[in-house]
Amino acid sequence: MAKPQVLILTGDAAESLEVMYPYQRLLEEGYDVKIAAPAKKKLHFVVHDFAPGYDTYTEKPGYTWDADLAFADVRPDEFAALVIPGGRAPEYIRNNPDCRRIVQHFFQHEKPVAQICHAALVLAAAGVLKGKRASAYPELEPDVRAAGAEFVNSEAVVDGQLVSARAWPDHPAWMREFIKLLQQKAPVQEQRASAR
């Protein structure tokens, strides 16, 4: 039996932890996880952290990882769920028409979507936040409200098929809620050993 597929939409300058944690966590649960980016290439992630004397987070080089496919090649009907990490990638991937097409598919078909941190920018650009309750990086509260959503400053906000969170410190609560929803909508079938 084929495992349900989960798609991660990201790009260069995505937050390393926000890509790798859900990627590995979903693999651990038995899902087939694919990473899509504007182009199929080696992606360069970053690490955001806080340092004394800065009014905002700092950015350092993070992991590199291969994208499995380009946005243009994504057939969203093949995927059970969507994850959009934060970092700086959402600032520019939201301008890609195929990225918006993919996001709109998941909302139109009420499939589970997990977004964290700056990923709210992608949902806003795709026009799918209106009327939702959503968390995001707190400095994005004006953007979430401008998109017609209610901003909730919480570690895991569930509204229908959308599970959102503020940033990587929220990972345990965020992924717990997303996996719970995903297992209801697209459970992994256990492989049974054949009788001998």
Short mmCIF file of N, CA and C in Angstrom, two decimals:
data_model
loop_
_atom_site.label_atom_id
_atom_site.label_comp_id
_atom_site.label_asym_id
_atom_site.label_seq_id
_atom_site.Cartn_x
_atom_site.Cartn_y
_atom_site.Cartn_z
N MET A 1 0.83 -1.19 0.00
CA MET A 1 0.00 0.00 0.00
C MET A 1 0.87 1.25 0.00
N ALA A 2 0.54 2.20 -0.84
CA ALA A 2 1.31 3.45 -0.90
C ALA A 2 1.03 4.28 0.34
N LYS A 3 2.07 4.89 0.86
CA LYS A 3 1.91 5.77 2.02
C LYS A 3 1.30 7.09 1.56
N PRO A 4 0.46 7.73 2.38
CA PRO A 4 -0.04 9.06 2.03
C PRO A 4 1.14 10.03 1.94
N GLN A 5 1.06 10.92 0.97
CA GLN A 5 2.13 11.89 0.76
C GLN A 5 1.79 13.23 1.40
N VAL A 6 2.81 13.86 2.00
CA VAL A 6 2.69 15.20 2.56
C VAL A 6 3.68 16.08 1.82
N LEU A 7 3.24 17.26 1.43
CA LEU A 7 4.06 18.20 0.69
C LEU A 7 4.52 19.34 1.59
N ILE A 8 5.81 19.65 1.52
CA ILE A 8 6.35 20.83 2.20
C ILE A 8 6.70 21.85 1.12
N LEU A 9 6.13 23.06 1.23
CA LEU A 9 6.42 24.16 0.29
C LEU A 9 7.41 25.10 0.94
N THR A 10 8.57 25.28 0.30
CA THR A 10 9.58 26.15 0.89
C THR A 10 10.54 26.66 -0.17
N GLY A 11 11.67 27.20 0.26
CA GLY A 11 12.67 27.73 -0.66
C GLY A 11 13.90 28.15 0.11
N ASP A 12 14.83 28.78 -0.58
CA ASP A 12 16.02 29.29 0.08
C ASP A 12 15.64 30.23 1.22
N ALA A 13 16.45 30.23 2.26
CA ALA A 13 16.28 31.10 3.44
C ALA A 13 15.09 30.70 4.31
N ALA A 14 14.58 29.49 4.13
CA ALA A 14 13.60 28.97 5.08
C ALA A 14 14.32 28.68 6.39
N GLU A 15 13.58 28.75 7.48
CA GLU A 15 14.14 28.43 8.80
C GLU A 15 14.42 26.93 8.88
N SER A 16 15.68 26.58 9.12
CA SER A 16 16.11 25.17 9.14
C SER A 16 15.22 24.28 10.02
N LEU A 17 14.99 24.70 11.25
CA LEU A 17 14.20 23.88 12.17
C LEU A 17 12.77 23.71 11.69
N GLU A 18 12.23 24.74 11.04
CA GLU A 18 10.82 24.69 10.63
C GLU A 18 10.61 23.84 9.38
N VAL A 19 11.71 23.51 8.69
CA VAL A 19 11.63 22.55 7.58
C VAL A 19 11.93 21.15 8.10
N MET A 20 13.06 21.01 8.80
CA MET A 20 13.54 19.69 9.16
C MET A 20 12.71 19.00 10.24
N TYR A 21 12.21 19.75 11.21
CA TYR A 21 11.43 19.10 12.26
C TYR A 21 10.15 18.47 11.69
N PRO A 22 9.30 19.20 10.97
CA PRO A 22 8.11 18.52 10.43
C PRO A 22 8.46 17.43 9.42
N TYR A 23 9.51 17.65 8.63
CA TYR A 23 9.94 16.65 7.65
C TYR A 23 10.23 15.33 8.36
N GLN A 24 11.07 15.37 9.39
CA GLN A 24 11.45 14.15 10.08
C GLN A 24 10.31 13.59 10.93
N ARG A 25 9.54 14.47 11.53
CA ARG A 25 8.42 14.03 12.38
C ARG A 25 7.37 13.28 11.56
N LEU A 26 7.09 13.78 10.37
CA LEU A 26 6.10 13.13 9.51
C LEU A 26 6.62 11.81 8.94
N LEU A 27 7.91 11.76 8.62
CA LEU A 27 8.51 10.49 8.21
C LEU A 27 8.38 9.46 9.33
N GLU A 28 8.63 9.91 10.55
CA GLU A 28 8.53 9.03 11.72
C GLU A 28 7.13 8.44 11.86
N GLU A 29 6.11 9.20 11.48
CA GLU A 29 4.73 8.75 11.57
C GLU A 29 4.34 7.84 10.40
N GLY A 30 5.25 7.69 9.42
CA GLY A 30 4.98 6.78 8.30
C GLY A 30 4.51 7.45 7.03
N TYR A 31 4.55 8.78 6.96
CA TYR A 31 4.14 9.49 5.76
C TYR A 31 5.30 9.61 4.78
N ASP A 32 4.98 9.73 3.51
CA ASP A 32 5.96 9.98 2.45
C ASP A 32 6.00 11.50 2.27
N VAL A 33 7.13 12.11 2.57
CA VAL A 33 7.22 13.57 2.59
C VAL A 33 8.07 14.05 1.42
N LYS A 34 7.56 15.02 0.68
CA LYS A 34 8.28 15.63 -0.44
C LYS A 34 8.43 17.13 -0.19
N ILE A 35 9.57 17.66 -0.60
CA ILE A 35 9.83 19.10 -0.48
C ILE A 35 9.78 19.72 -1.87
N ALA A 36 8.95 20.75 -2.01
CA ALA A 36 8.85 21.49 -3.27
C ALA A 36 9.34 22.91 -3.05
N ALA A 37 9.97 23.46 -4.08
CA ALA A 37 10.53 24.81 -4.05
C ALA A 37 10.33 25.44 -5.44
N PRO A 38 10.66 26.71 -5.58
CA PRO A 38 10.50 27.33 -6.91
C PRO A 38 11.21 26.55 -8.01
N ALA A 39 12.37 25.93 -7.69
CA ALA A 39 13.10 25.10 -8.65
C ALA A 39 13.60 23.86 -7.93
N LYS A 40 13.76 22.76 -8.67
CA LYS A 40 14.34 21.54 -8.10
C LYS A 40 15.85 21.76 -8.03
N LYS A 41 16.36 21.98 -6.82
CA LYS A 41 17.77 22.29 -6.64
C LYS A 41 18.14 22.06 -5.18
N LYS A 42 19.40 22.29 -4.84
CA LYS A 42 19.83 22.24 -3.45
C LYS A 42 19.41 23.55 -2.78
N LEU A 43 18.61 23.43 -1.72
CA LEU A 43 18.13 24.60 -1.00
C LEU A 43 19.08 24.96 0.14
N HIS A 44 19.13 26.24 0.47
CA HIS A 44 20.00 26.76 1.52
C HIS A 44 19.12 27.35 2.62
N PHE A 45 19.02 26.63 3.74
CA PHE A 45 18.19 27.09 4.84
C PHE A 45 19.00 27.98 5.79
N VAL A 46 18.31 28.63 6.71
CA VAL A 46 18.94 29.55 7.65
C VAL A 46 18.51 29.23 9.08
N VAL A 47 19.22 29.81 10.03
CA VAL A 47 18.88 29.68 11.45
C VAL A 47 18.59 31.07 11.98
N HIS A 48 17.39 31.24 12.51
CA HIS A 48 17.02 32.51 13.14
C HIS A 48 17.11 32.34 14.65
N ASP A 49 17.76 33.29 15.28
CA ASP A 49 17.90 33.24 16.73
C ASP A 49 18.00 34.67 17.25
N PHE A 50 17.98 34.82 18.55
CA PHE A 50 18.04 36.13 19.17
C PHE A 50 19.40 36.34 19.81
N ALA A 51 19.93 37.55 19.66
CA ALA A 51 21.24 37.89 20.21
C ALA A 51 21.11 39.20 20.97
N PRO A 52 21.86 39.36 22.05
CA PRO A 52 21.81 40.60 22.82
C PRO A 52 22.11 41.82 21.94
N GLY A 53 21.35 42.88 22.17
CA GLY A 53 21.58 44.13 21.44
C GLY A 53 20.80 44.28 20.14
N TYR A 54 20.13 43.20 19.69
CA TYR A 54 19.34 43.25 18.46
C TYR A 54 17.86 43.45 18.81
N ASP A 55 17.17 44.26 18.04
CA ASP A 55 15.74 44.46 18.25
C ASP A 55 14.90 43.35 17.62
N THR A 56 15.51 42.55 16.76
CA THR A 56 14.81 41.45 16.10
C THR A 56 15.76 40.27 16.02
N TYR A 57 15.32 39.19 15.39
CA TYR A 57 16.15 38.00 15.30
C TYR A 57 17.33 38.21 14.35
N THR A 58 18.36 37.39 14.52
CA THR A 58 19.50 37.40 13.62
C THR A 58 19.38 36.19 12.69
N GLU A 59 20.15 36.19 11.62
CA GLU A 59 20.09 35.09 10.67
C GLU A 59 21.49 34.58 10.39
N LYS A 60 21.64 33.26 10.47
CA LYS A 60 22.91 32.60 10.19
C LYS A 60 22.68 31.46 9.20
N PRO A 61 23.70 31.04 8.47
CA PRO A 61 23.52 29.91 7.55
C PRO A 61 23.09 28.65 8.30
N GLY A 62 22.21 27.88 7.66
CA GLY A 62 21.72 26.64 8.25
C GLY A 62 22.05 25.45 7.36
N TYR A 63 21.17 24.47 7.36
CA TYR A 63 21.38 23.27 6.56
C TYR A 63 21.13 23.52 5.08
N THR A 64 21.66 22.62 4.26
CA THR A 64 21.28 22.57 2.84
C THR A 64 20.51 21.26 2.65
N TRP A 65 19.57 21.27 1.69
CA TRP A 65 18.74 20.09 1.46
C TRP A 65 18.20 20.16 0.04
N ASP A 66 18.06 19.01 -0.58
CA ASP A 66 17.56 18.97 -1.96
C ASP A 66 16.04 19.07 -2.01
N ALA A 67 15.56 19.93 -2.90
CA ALA A 67 14.12 19.95 -3.19
C ALA A 67 13.82 18.75 -4.07
N ASP A 68 12.70 18.09 -3.80
CA ASP A 68 12.30 16.93 -4.59
C ASP A 68 11.67 17.32 -5.92
N LEU A 69 11.01 18.47 -5.94
CA LEU A 69 10.36 18.92 -7.17
C LEU A 69 10.14 20.43 -7.16
N ALA A 70 9.93 20.97 -8.34
CA ALA A 70 9.64 22.39 -8.50
C ALA A 70 8.14 22.62 -8.34
N PHE A 71 7.76 23.82 -7.88
CA PHE A 71 6.34 24.14 -7.73
C PHE A 71 5.54 23.82 -8.99
N ALA A 72 6.11 24.15 -10.16
CA ALA A 72 5.39 23.96 -11.43
C ALA A 72 5.06 22.49 -11.69
N ASP A 73 5.84 21.59 -11.10
CA ASP A 73 5.64 20.15 -11.33
C ASP A 73 4.76 19.48 -10.28
N VAL A 74 4.32 20.24 -9.29
CA VAL A 74 3.50 19.66 -8.21
C VAL A 74 2.08 19.42 -8.71
N ARG A 75 1.62 18.20 -8.50
CA ARG A 75 0.22 17.84 -8.74
C ARG A 75 -0.40 17.69 -7.36
N PRO A 76 -1.05 18.74 -6.85
CA PRO A 76 -1.51 18.72 -5.46
C PRO A 76 -2.52 17.63 -5.13
N ASP A 77 -3.22 17.11 -6.15
CA ASP A 77 -4.19 16.03 -5.90
C ASP A 77 -3.50 14.75 -5.44
N GLU A 78 -2.17 14.65 -5.61
CA GLU A 78 -1.42 13.47 -5.18
C GLU A 78 -1.04 13.52 -3.70
N PHE A 79 -1.30 14.66 -3.04
CA PHE A 79 -0.86 14.85 -1.66
C PHE A 79 -2.04 14.95 -0.71
N ALA A 80 -1.85 14.37 0.48
CA ALA A 80 -2.90 14.36 1.50
C ALA A 80 -2.89 15.60 2.36
N ALA A 81 -1.72 16.26 2.47
CA ALA A 81 -1.60 17.40 3.37
C ALA A 81 -0.44 18.29 2.94
N LEU A 82 -0.42 19.48 3.52
CA LEU A 82 0.56 20.51 3.15
C LEU A 82 1.17 21.11 4.41
N VAL A 83 2.50 21.35 4.37
CA VAL A 83 3.21 22.05 5.44
C VAL A 83 3.96 23.23 4.81
N ILE A 84 3.83 24.41 5.43
CA ILE A 84 4.57 25.58 4.95
C ILE A 84 5.39 26.13 6.11
N PRO A 85 6.72 25.96 6.05
CA PRO A 85 7.59 26.49 7.09
C PRO A 85 7.77 28.01 6.94
N GLY A 86 8.37 28.59 7.97
CA GLY A 86 8.64 30.03 7.96
C GLY A 86 10.05 30.35 7.51
N GLY A 87 10.60 31.39 8.10
CA GLY A 87 11.87 31.93 7.64
C GLY A 87 11.61 33.02 6.63
N ARG A 88 12.59 33.31 5.79
CA ARG A 88 12.39 34.34 4.76
C ARG A 88 11.79 33.80 3.48
N ALA A 89 11.81 32.49 3.28
CA ALA A 89 11.27 31.91 2.05
C ALA A 89 9.85 32.37 1.74
N PRO A 90 8.94 32.44 2.72
CA PRO A 90 7.58 32.86 2.40
C PRO A 90 7.48 34.25 1.76
N GLU A 91 8.44 35.13 2.05
CA GLU A 91 8.41 36.48 1.46
C GLU A 91 8.39 36.44 -0.05
N TYR A 92 9.12 35.48 -0.64
CA TYR A 92 9.19 35.46 -2.11
C TYR A 92 8.44 34.29 -2.74
N ILE A 93 8.30 33.15 -2.06
CA ILE A 93 7.58 32.05 -2.72
C ILE A 93 6.10 32.41 -2.89
N ARG A 94 5.59 33.31 -2.06
CA ARG A 94 4.18 33.71 -2.18
C ARG A 94 3.88 34.38 -3.51
N ASN A 95 4.91 34.91 -4.17
CA ASN A 95 4.73 35.57 -5.47
C ASN A 95 4.69 34.59 -6.64
N ASN A 96 4.98 33.33 -6.37
CA ASN A 96 5.00 32.31 -7.42
C ASN A 96 3.56 31.82 -7.65
N PRO A 97 3.04 31.95 -8.89
CA PRO A 97 1.65 31.55 -9.14
C PRO A 97 1.40 30.06 -8.89
N ASP A 98 2.40 29.21 -9.10
CA ASP A 98 2.21 27.79 -8.82
C ASP A 98 2.15 27.52 -7.33
N CYS A 99 2.88 28.28 -6.55
CA CYS A 99 2.80 28.16 -5.09
C CYS A 99 1.38 28.50 -4.64
N ARG A 100 0.83 29.58 -5.13
CA ARG A 100 -0.53 29.97 -4.75
C ARG A 100 -1.55 28.94 -5.24
N ARG A 101 -1.36 28.41 -6.43
CA ARG A 101 -2.25 27.36 -6.98
C ARG A 101 -2.28 26.15 -6.06
N ILE A 102 -1.10 25.74 -5.60
CA ILE A 102 -1.00 24.58 -4.72
C ILE A 102 -1.74 24.83 -3.41
N VAL A 103 -1.47 25.98 -2.79
CA VAL A 103 -2.11 26.31 -1.51
C VAL A 103 -3.63 26.35 -1.67
N GLN A 104 -4.12 26.97 -2.72
CA GLN A 104 -5.56 27.07 -2.95
C GLN A 104 -6.20 25.69 -3.09
N HIS A 105 -5.50 24.76 -3.74
CA HIS A 105 -6.02 23.40 -3.89
C HIS A 105 -6.30 22.78 -2.52
N PHE A 106 -5.35 22.89 -1.59
CA PHE A 106 -5.52 22.26 -0.28
C PHE A 106 -6.69 22.85 0.50
N PHE A 107 -6.91 24.14 0.35
CA PHE A 107 -8.04 24.76 1.04
C PHE A 107 -9.35 24.43 0.36
N GLN A 108 -9.37 24.42 -0.98
CA GLN A 108 -10.60 24.08 -1.70
C GLN A 108 -11.06 22.66 -1.40
N HIS A 109 -10.11 21.76 -1.17
CA HIS A 109 -10.43 20.35 -0.93
C HIS A 109 -10.38 19.98 0.56
N GLU A 110 -10.25 20.99 1.40
CA GLU A 110 -10.27 20.83 2.87
C GLU A 110 -9.29 19.77 3.36
N LYS A 111 -8.09 19.78 2.79
CA LYS A 111 -7.02 18.88 3.23
C LYS A 111 -6.23 19.58 4.35
N PRO A 112 -5.63 18.84 5.27
CA PRO A 112 -4.87 19.44 6.35
C PRO A 112 -3.71 20.32 5.86
N VAL A 113 -3.58 21.49 6.49
CA VAL A 113 -2.51 22.44 6.18
C VAL A 113 -1.89 22.89 7.49
N ALA A 114 -0.56 22.80 7.57
CA ALA A 114 0.18 23.31 8.74
C ALA A 114 1.03 24.48 8.27
N GLN A 115 0.90 25.61 8.96
CA GLN A 115 1.76 26.76 8.63
C GLN A 115 2.32 27.32 9.92
N ILE A 116 3.54 27.82 9.83
CA ILE A 116 4.23 28.32 11.02
C ILE A 116 5.01 29.58 10.69
N CYS A 117 5.05 30.48 11.64
CA CYS A 117 5.90 31.68 11.58
C CYS A 117 5.50 32.59 10.42
N HIS A 118 6.42 32.85 9.49
CA HIS A 118 6.15 33.75 8.36
C HIS A 118 5.35 33.10 7.24
N ALA A 119 4.99 31.82 7.37
CA ALA A 119 4.23 31.15 6.32
C ALA A 119 2.84 31.76 6.13
N ALA A 120 2.37 32.50 7.13
CA ALA A 120 1.08 33.19 6.99
C ALA A 120 1.08 34.12 5.78
N LEU A 121 2.26 34.61 5.39
CA LEU A 121 2.36 35.48 4.21
C LEU A 121 1.96 34.73 2.94
N VAL A 122 2.27 33.45 2.88
CA VAL A 122 1.91 32.64 1.71
C VAL A 122 0.40 32.45 1.66
N LEU A 123 -0.20 32.14 2.81
CA LEU A 123 -1.65 31.94 2.85
C LEU A 123 -2.39 33.23 2.51
N ALA A 124 -1.87 34.36 3.00
CA ALA A 124 -2.49 35.65 2.70
C ALA A 124 -2.44 35.92 1.20
N ALA A 125 -1.30 35.68 0.57
CA ALA A 125 -1.16 35.92 -0.87
C ALA A 125 -2.05 35.00 -1.69
N ALA A 126 -2.30 33.79 -1.17
CA ALA A 126 -3.18 32.84 -1.87
C ALA A 126 -4.65 33.14 -1.63
N GLY A 127 -4.94 34.09 -0.73
CA GLY A 127 -6.32 34.48 -0.48
C GLY A 127 -7.13 33.48 0.32
N VAL A 128 -6.47 32.69 1.17
CA VAL A 128 -7.19 31.63 1.89
C VAL A 128 -7.33 31.88 3.40
N LEU A 129 -6.85 33.01 3.89
CA LEU A 129 -6.90 33.28 5.33
C LEU A 129 -8.20 33.93 5.80
N LYS A 130 -8.93 34.54 4.89
CA LYS A 130 -10.13 35.29 5.27
C LYS A 130 -11.11 34.43 6.09
N GLY A 131 -11.51 34.97 7.24
CA GLY A 131 -12.46 34.28 8.10
C GLY A 131 -11.86 33.22 9.00
N LYS A 132 -10.55 33.00 8.90
CA LYS A 132 -9.89 31.97 9.72
C LYS A 132 -9.36 32.56 11.02
N ARG A 133 -9.09 31.69 11.97
CA ARG A 133 -8.33 32.01 13.18
C ARG A 133 -6.95 31.44 12.93
N ALA A 134 -5.91 32.27 13.08
CA ALA A 134 -4.57 31.78 12.77
C ALA A 134 -3.51 32.41 13.66
N SER A 135 -2.51 31.61 13.94
CA SER A 135 -1.32 32.09 14.62
C SER A 135 -0.24 32.33 13.57
N ALA A 136 0.77 33.08 13.95
CA ALA A 136 1.91 33.38 13.08
C ALA A 136 2.96 34.05 13.95
N TYR A 137 4.10 34.33 13.37
CA TYR A 137 5.10 35.09 14.11
C TYR A 137 4.41 36.38 14.57
N PRO A 138 4.49 36.73 15.86
CA PRO A 138 3.69 37.85 16.38
C PRO A 138 3.82 39.17 15.61
N GLU A 139 4.98 39.44 15.03
CA GLU A 139 5.13 40.67 14.25
C GLU A 139 4.31 40.67 12.97
N LEU A 140 3.74 39.52 12.61
CA LEU A 140 2.88 39.43 11.43
C LEU A 140 1.41 39.64 11.75
N GLU A 141 1.09 39.99 12.98
CA GLU A 141 -0.30 40.22 13.35
C GLU A 141 -1.00 41.18 12.38
N PRO A 142 -0.39 42.34 12.01
CA PRO A 142 -1.08 43.23 11.06
C PRO A 142 -1.33 42.57 9.69
N ASP A 143 -0.42 41.72 9.24
CA ASP A 143 -0.59 41.04 7.95
C ASP A 143 -1.73 40.02 8.01
N VAL A 144 -1.80 39.29 9.12
CA VAL A 144 -2.86 38.29 9.29
C VAL A 144 -4.22 38.99 9.33
N ARG A 145 -4.29 40.08 10.08
CA ARG A 145 -5.55 40.84 10.16
C ARG A 145 -5.93 41.45 8.80
N ALA A 146 -4.94 41.99 8.09
CA ALA A 146 -5.19 42.58 6.77
C ALA A 146 -5.72 41.54 5.78
N ALA A 147 -5.36 40.27 5.99
CA ALA A 147 -5.83 39.18 5.13
C ALA A 147 -7.23 38.72 5.51
N GLY A 148 -7.82 39.34 6.56
CA GLY A 148 -9.18 39.02 6.95
C GLY A 148 -9.29 37.93 7.98
N ALA A 149 -8.19 37.60 8.65
CA ALA A 149 -8.20 36.54 9.66
C ALA A 149 -8.11 37.13 11.06
N GLU A 150 -8.46 36.32 12.04
CA GLU A 150 -8.29 36.69 13.43
C GLU A 150 -6.93 36.18 13.89
N PHE A 151 -6.06 37.07 14.35
CA PHE A 151 -4.74 36.66 14.82
C PHE A 151 -4.86 36.12 16.24
N VAL A 152 -4.26 34.94 16.48
CA VAL A 152 -4.26 34.33 17.81
C VAL A 152 -2.81 34.06 18.20
N ASN A 153 -2.36 34.67 19.28
CA ASN A 153 -0.98 34.53 19.73
C ASN A 153 -0.87 33.28 20.60
N SER A 154 -0.76 32.12 19.95
CA SER A 154 -0.76 30.85 20.66
C SER A 154 0.13 29.84 19.94
N GLU A 155 0.54 28.81 20.69
CA GLU A 155 1.49 27.83 20.15
C GLU A 155 0.89 26.88 19.11
N ALA A 156 -0.39 26.66 19.13
CA ALA A 156 -1.03 25.79 18.13
C ALA A 156 -2.50 26.18 18.03
N VAL A 157 -2.87 26.73 16.90
CA VAL A 157 -4.25 27.15 16.67
C VAL A 157 -4.84 26.26 15.58
N VAL A 158 -5.94 25.60 15.89
CA VAL A 158 -6.61 24.73 14.92
C VAL A 158 -7.91 25.39 14.50
N ASP A 159 -8.06 25.60 13.20
CA ASP A 159 -9.31 26.14 12.64
C ASP A 159 -9.64 25.32 11.40
N GLY A 160 -10.55 24.38 11.56
CA GLY A 160 -10.88 23.49 10.44
C GLY A 160 -9.66 22.68 10.06
N GLN A 161 -9.24 22.79 8.79
CA GLN A 161 -8.09 22.01 8.33
C GLN A 161 -6.77 22.73 8.55
N LEU A 162 -6.79 23.96 9.06
CA LEU A 162 -5.57 24.75 9.26
C LEU A 162 -5.04 24.62 10.69
N VAL A 163 -3.75 24.27 10.80
CA VAL A 163 -3.07 24.24 12.08
C VAL A 163 -1.90 25.21 11.97
N SER A 164 -1.90 26.25 12.81
CA SER A 164 -0.87 27.28 12.70
C SER A 164 -0.17 27.50 14.03
N ALA A 165 1.04 28.07 13.95
CA ALA A 165 1.85 28.32 15.14
C ALA A 165 2.75 29.52 14.90
N ARG A 166 3.35 30.00 16.00
CA ARG A 166 4.15 31.23 15.94
C ARG A 166 5.55 31.01 15.38
N ALA A 167 6.28 30.05 15.88
CA ALA A 167 7.67 29.83 15.46
C ALA A 167 8.15 28.50 16.03
N TRP A 168 9.41 28.14 15.73
CA TRP A 168 9.91 26.81 16.08
C TRP A 168 9.80 26.42 17.55
N PRO A 169 9.80 27.34 18.53
CA PRO A 169 9.58 26.86 19.90
C PRO A 169 8.20 26.19 20.10
N ASP A 170 7.28 26.44 19.18
CA ASP A 170 5.93 25.85 19.26
C ASP A 170 5.83 24.46 18.61
N HIS A 171 6.93 23.94 18.08
CA HIS A 171 6.89 22.68 17.34
C HIS A 171 6.12 21.54 18.02
N PRO A 172 6.38 21.23 19.29
CA PRO A 172 5.68 20.08 19.87
C PRO A 172 4.16 20.19 19.81
N ALA A 173 3.61 21.34 20.21
CA ALA A 173 2.16 21.51 20.18
C ALA A 173 1.64 21.58 18.75
N TRP A 174 2.36 22.26 17.87
CA TRP A 174 1.96 22.44 16.47
C TRP A 174 1.89 21.09 15.75
N MET A 175 2.95 20.31 15.84
CA MET A 175 2.97 19.01 15.15
C MET A 175 2.02 18.02 15.80
N ARG A 176 1.85 18.08 17.11
CA ARG A 176 0.91 17.18 17.79
C ARG A 176 -0.49 17.38 17.21
N GLU A 177 -0.92 18.64 17.08
CA GLU A 177 -2.26 18.94 16.56
C GLU A 177 -2.37 18.59 15.07
N PHE A 178 -1.31 18.87 14.31
CA PHE A 178 -1.35 18.59 12.88
C PHE A 178 -1.41 17.08 12.62
N ILE A 179 -0.59 16.32 13.34
CA ILE A 179 -0.58 14.87 13.14
C ILE A 179 -1.92 14.26 13.56
N LYS A 180 -2.51 14.77 14.61
CA LYS A 180 -3.82 14.30 15.04
C LYS A 180 -4.85 14.49 13.91
N LEU A 181 -4.84 15.67 13.29
CA LEU A 181 -5.75 15.96 12.18
C LEU A 181 -5.41 15.10 10.96
N LEU A 182 -4.14 14.98 10.67
CA LEU A 182 -3.69 14.20 9.52
C LEU A 182 -4.08 12.74 9.66
N GLN A 183 -3.96 12.19 10.84
CA GLN A 183 -4.32 10.78 11.06
C GLN A 183 -5.82 10.54 10.91
N GLN A 184 -6.63 11.57 11.15
CA GLN A 184 -8.08 11.46 10.92
C GLN A 184 -8.39 11.49 9.44
N LYS A 185 -7.73 12.39 8.71
CA LYS A 185 -8.04 12.62 7.29
C LYS A 185 -7.31 11.66 6.35
N ALA A 186 -6.07 11.30 6.70
CA ALA A 186 -5.26 10.44 5.82
C ALA A 186 -4.39 9.52 6.67
N PRO A 187 -5.01 8.52 7.31
CA PRO A 187 -4.23 7.63 8.18
C PRO A 187 -3.24 6.79 7.39
N VAL A 188 -2.13 6.48 8.03
CA VAL A 188 -1.15 5.57 7.44
C VAL A 188 -1.63 4.15 7.73
N GLN A 189 -1.77 3.36 6.69
CA GLN A 189 -2.20 1.98 6.87
C GLN A 189 -1.00 1.15 7.29
N GLU A 190 -1.16 0.40 8.37
CA GLU A 190 -0.06 -0.45 8.84
C GLU A 190 0.17 -1.59 7.84
N GLN A 191 1.44 -1.83 7.58
CA GLN A 191 1.81 -2.95 6.70
C GLN A 191 1.75 -4.21 7.54
N ARG A 192 0.93 -5.15 7.14
CA ARG A 192 0.82 -6.39 7.89
C ARG A 192 1.72 -7.46 7.25
N ALA A 193 2.43 -8.11 8.11
CA ALA A 193 3.29 -9.20 7.61
C ALA A 193 2.40 -10.35 7.15
N SER A 194 2.76 -10.95 6.05
CA SER A 194 1.94 -12.07 5.55
C SER A 194 2.15 -13.30 6.44
N ALA A 195 1.10 -14.08 6.60
CA ALA A 195 1.16 -15.28 7.43
C ALA A 195 2.04 -16.32 6.73
N ARG A 196 2.80 -17.05 7.51
CA ARG A 196 3.68 -18.08 6.92
C ARG A 196 3.14 -19.45 7.17
#
